[in-house]
Short mmCIF file of C-alpha atoms in Angstrom, two decimals:
data_model
loop_
_atom_site.label_atom_id
_atom_site.label_comp_id
_atom_site.label_asym_id
_atom_site.label_seq_id
_atom_site.Cartn_x
_atom_site.Cartn_y
_atom_site.Cartn_z
CA MET A 1 -0.32 -0.17 0.16
CA GLN A 2 1.09 3.45 -0.81
CA VAL A 3 0.36 6.07 1.07
CA THR A 4 0.91 9.81 0.10
CA GLU A 5 1.02 12.77 1.98
CA THR A 6 -1.01 15.98 0.39
CA ALA A 7 -1.11 19.62 0.24
CA LEU A 8 -3.49 19.61 3.10
CA PRO A 9 -1.99 17.49 6.49
CA GLY A 10 -3.93 15.06 7.70
CA VAL A 11 -5.64 14.28 4.25
CA LEU A 12 -3.77 11.35 2.35
CA LEU A 13 -3.88 9.87 -1.08
CA ILE A 14 -4.00 5.77 -0.22
CA GLU A 15 -3.09 3.69 -3.28
CA PRO A 16 -3.85 -0.40 -2.30
CA ALA A 17 -1.80 -3.24 -4.05
CA ARG A 18 -3.95 -4.45 -6.66
CA PHE A 19 -3.25 -8.23 -7.21
CA GLY A 20 -4.30 -9.20 -10.73
CA ASP A 21 -4.88 -11.79 -13.60
CA ALA A 22 -6.72 -13.16 -16.23
CA ARG A 23 -9.12 -12.99 -14.01
CA GLY A 24 -9.56 -9.74 -13.01
CA PHE A 25 -7.92 -8.33 -9.51
CA PHE A 26 -8.36 -8.95 -5.69
CA CYS A 27 -7.06 -5.67 -3.74
CA GLU A 28 -7.33 -5.20 0.48
CA SER A 29 -9.33 -1.71 0.77
CA TRP A 30 -9.05 -1.40 4.27
CA ASN A 31 -7.09 -3.28 6.41
CA ARG A 32 -6.76 -1.71 10.07
CA GLN A 33 -3.29 -3.01 10.94
CA ARG A 34 -1.89 -2.31 7.74
CA PHE A 35 -3.07 0.99 8.12
CA ALA A 36 -1.91 1.45 11.72
CA ASP A 37 1.21 0.74 10.30
CA HIS A 38 1.25 4.59 8.21
CA GLY A 39 -0.01 5.86 11.37
CA ILE A 40 -3.41 5.79 10.64
CA ASP A 41 -5.82 4.59 13.14
CA LEU A 42 -9.32 5.06 12.83
CA ASP A 43 -11.97 2.78 14.11
CA PHE A 44 -14.48 2.92 11.24
CA VAL A 45 -18.03 2.33 12.39
CA GLN A 46 -20.64 2.67 8.86
CA ASP A 47 -20.49 2.18 5.48
CA ASN A 48 -21.90 4.11 2.57
CA HIS A 49 -22.44 3.76 -1.09
CA SER A 50 -24.31 6.19 -3.25
CA PHE A 51 -24.59 5.68 -6.90
CA SER A 52 -24.72 8.82 -9.22
CA VAL A 53 -26.77 8.32 -12.70
CA ARG A 54 -24.96 11.34 -14.79
CA ALA A 55 -21.84 12.71 -15.30
CA ASN A 56 -21.22 16.50 -13.59
CA THR A 57 -23.03 15.15 -10.36
CA VAL A 58 -21.91 17.28 -7.53
CA ARG A 59 -22.50 16.21 -3.92
CA GLY A 60 -20.98 18.42 -0.87
CA LEU A 61 -19.41 20.01 0.16
CA HIS A 62 -20.63 18.22 3.21
CA PHE A 63 -19.46 17.56 7.15
CA GLN A 64 -20.85 16.42 10.36
CA ALA A 65 -20.09 18.44 13.23
CA PRO A 66 -18.94 16.93 16.51
CA PRO A 67 -20.07 15.08 18.53
CA HIS A 68 -20.72 13.10 15.41
CA ALA A 69 -17.71 14.09 13.40
CA GLN A 70 -16.60 11.80 10.91
CA ALA A 71 -13.26 10.60 8.77
CA LYS A 72 -13.76 9.48 5.53
CA LEU A 73 -12.18 6.65 3.57
CA VAL A 74 -13.58 7.26 0.04
CA ARG A 75 -12.88 4.93 -3.28
CA CYS A 76 -15.08 4.63 -6.43
CA GLY A 77 -16.42 1.34 -6.96
CA ARG A 78 -17.72 1.92 -10.55
CA GLY A 79 -16.71 4.71 -12.87
CA ALA A 80 -15.13 7.86 -11.97
CA LEU A 81 -14.43 11.27 -9.58
CA PHE A 82 -12.96 13.68 -8.37
CA ASP A 83 -13.07 13.76 -5.06
CA VAL A 84 -11.81 16.64 -2.41
CA ALA A 85 -11.58 17.88 0.81
CA VAL A 86 -11.46 21.64 2.37
CA ASP A 87 -9.94 22.32 5.69
CA ILE A 88 -12.80 24.14 8.09
CA ARG A 89 -10.53 23.95 10.91
CA ARG A 90 -11.01 27.57 12.35
CA GLY A 91 -7.18 28.42 13.16
CA SER A 92 -5.47 26.30 10.91
CA PRO A 93 -3.17 27.79 8.70
CA THR A 94 -4.54 25.75 5.43
CA TYR A 95 -8.13 26.84 6.45
CA GLY A 96 -10.24 27.38 3.22
CA GLN A 97 -7.38 25.32 1.26
CA TRP A 98 -8.70 22.28 -0.97
CA VAL A 99 -7.04 19.39 -2.18
CA GLY A 100 -8.56 17.10 -4.96
CA ALA A 101 -7.74 13.67 -6.20
CA GLU A 102 -9.26 11.30 -9.35
CA LEU A 103 -10.74 8.64 -7.77
CA SER A 104 -12.03 5.75 -10.53
CA PHE A 105 -12.16 2.20 -10.69
CA GLU A 106 -9.72 1.38 -12.63
CA ASN A 107 -7.01 3.81 -10.55
CA GLY A 108 -8.26 1.69 -7.10
CA ARG A 109 -6.83 4.93 -5.71
CA GLN A 110 -8.66 6.52 -2.03
CA LEU A 111 -9.22 9.60 -0.11
CA LEU A 112 -8.71 9.54 3.39
CA ILE A 113 -10.45 12.58 5.02
CA PRO A 114 -10.26 13.56 8.83
CA ALA A 115 -12.89 15.39 10.62
CA GLY A 116 -12.87 18.50 10.20
CA PHE A 117 -12.70 19.34 6.45
CA LEU A 118 -15.75 19.15 4.11
CA HIS A 119 -15.88 16.46 1.90
CA GLY A 120 -17.67 16.63 -1.98
CA PHE A 121 -16.84 14.81 -5.23
CA ALA A 122 -18.19 15.33 -9.20
CA THR A 123 -18.53 12.36 -11.27
CA ARG A 124 -16.33 12.25 -14.08
CA SER A 125 -18.60 9.31 -16.03
CA GLU A 126 -22.43 8.46 -16.10
CA GLU A 127 -22.88 5.18 -13.58
CA THR A 128 -20.28 6.44 -11.32
CA GLU A 129 -20.71 4.58 -7.80
CA ILE A 130 -18.54 6.19 -4.22
CA ILE A 131 -17.98 4.13 -1.47
CA TYR A 132 -16.99 5.51 1.30
CA LYS A 133 -16.14 4.29 5.33
CA CYS A 134 -17.21 6.56 8.48
CA SER A 135 -15.89 6.86 11.42
CA ASP A 136 -18.96 8.10 13.33
CA TYR A 137 -22.58 7.46 12.70
CA TYR A 138 -24.76 9.87 10.33
CA ALA A 139 -26.30 11.98 12.53
CA PRO A 140 -28.99 14.47 10.99
CA ASP A 141 -28.45 17.14 13.73
CA CYS A 142 -24.89 17.47 12.70
CA GLU A 143 -24.80 17.82 9.18
CA GLY A 144 -23.51 20.78 7.55
CA ALA A 145 -22.58 22.18 4.28
CA VAL A 146 -21.09 24.41 1.82
CA ARG A 147 -21.42 25.68 -2.04
CA HIS A 148 -19.58 23.63 -3.85
CA ASP A 149 -19.01 27.01 -5.80
CA ASP A 150 -17.75 28.92 -3.59
CA PRO A 151 -16.03 31.89 -4.96
CA ASP A 152 -13.17 32.01 -1.72
CA ILE A 153 -12.64 28.38 -1.64
CA GLY A 154 -12.06 28.25 -5.71
CA ILE A 155 -12.49 24.31 -6.39
CA ASP A 156 -11.94 23.71 -10.05
CA TRP A 157 -14.25 20.52 -10.51
CA GLY A 158 -13.29 20.45 -14.19
CA LEU A 159 -16.71 19.85 -14.90
CA THR A 160 -17.41 19.00 -18.63
CA GLY A 161 -21.34 20.65 -18.29
CA PRO A 162 -23.69 22.28 -15.85
CA ALA A 163 -23.46 20.94 -11.85
CA VAL A 164 -26.03 18.44 -11.07
CA LEU A 165 -27.26 19.45 -7.71
CA SER A 166 -29.52 17.83 -5.17
CA ASP A 167 -31.82 21.09 -4.00
CA LYS A 168 -30.10 21.09 -0.40
CA ASP A 169 -26.48 21.35 -1.83
CA ALA A 170 -27.78 24.31 -4.58
CA ALA A 171 -29.21 25.68 -1.26
CA ALA A 172 -25.70 25.45 1.08
CA PRO A 173 -24.90 28.68 2.47
CA TRP A 174 -21.26 30.01 1.64
CA LEU A 175 -17.96 29.24 3.73
CA ARG A 176 -17.73 32.52 5.26
CA ASP A 177 -21.60 32.63 6.66
CA ILE A 178 -21.58 29.46 8.49
CA ASP A 179 -19.40 28.94 12.18
CA THR A 180 -17.46 26.21 11.73
CA PRO A 181 -17.49 23.49 14.85
CA PHE A 182 -13.97 22.69 14.19
CA ALA A 183 -10.71 23.77 15.09
CA TRP A 184 -7.30 23.25 14.53
CA GLY A 185 -5.35 21.31 16.58
CA GLY A 186 -8.49 19.27 18.17
CA ALA A 187 -9.60 21.93 20.27
#
């Protein structure tokens, strides 16, 4: 397994080894010990699976606040997507900055997004599946969102057409209008 630091400390690009032959391939997408060997000690409690019919579907930018903040380990089960993390930890030197990674069925990459970061993705192909592990259970009273097209963040989603959004995501506030529940350094 290859683990690569991104420009945002704590957000990691993970490439599990794939073992293939004429039948296809096998890989361990999650192995607690192998991740711990790389300093990643998370207790995942929930798996989520999302399917998007159309390319240019944007989901996010989402977060879940304490006491049910979530770290996520994201991968693409079918198709291709551009996965994004945005630092929203008050006082962080990288507050409001983002990183993105192409995740696809073909490349097998995963993105580890710690609590304290917004998460979102844009589908690159029709019929794209995203599968992700969460370190806490879904708690609707703790969920929050920021608009995907916030000019203060300036994410280049690489869309090839208009964004396909839920009504909820289209109505999300700007980053400057939320009171972030996260502080840098765990405070």
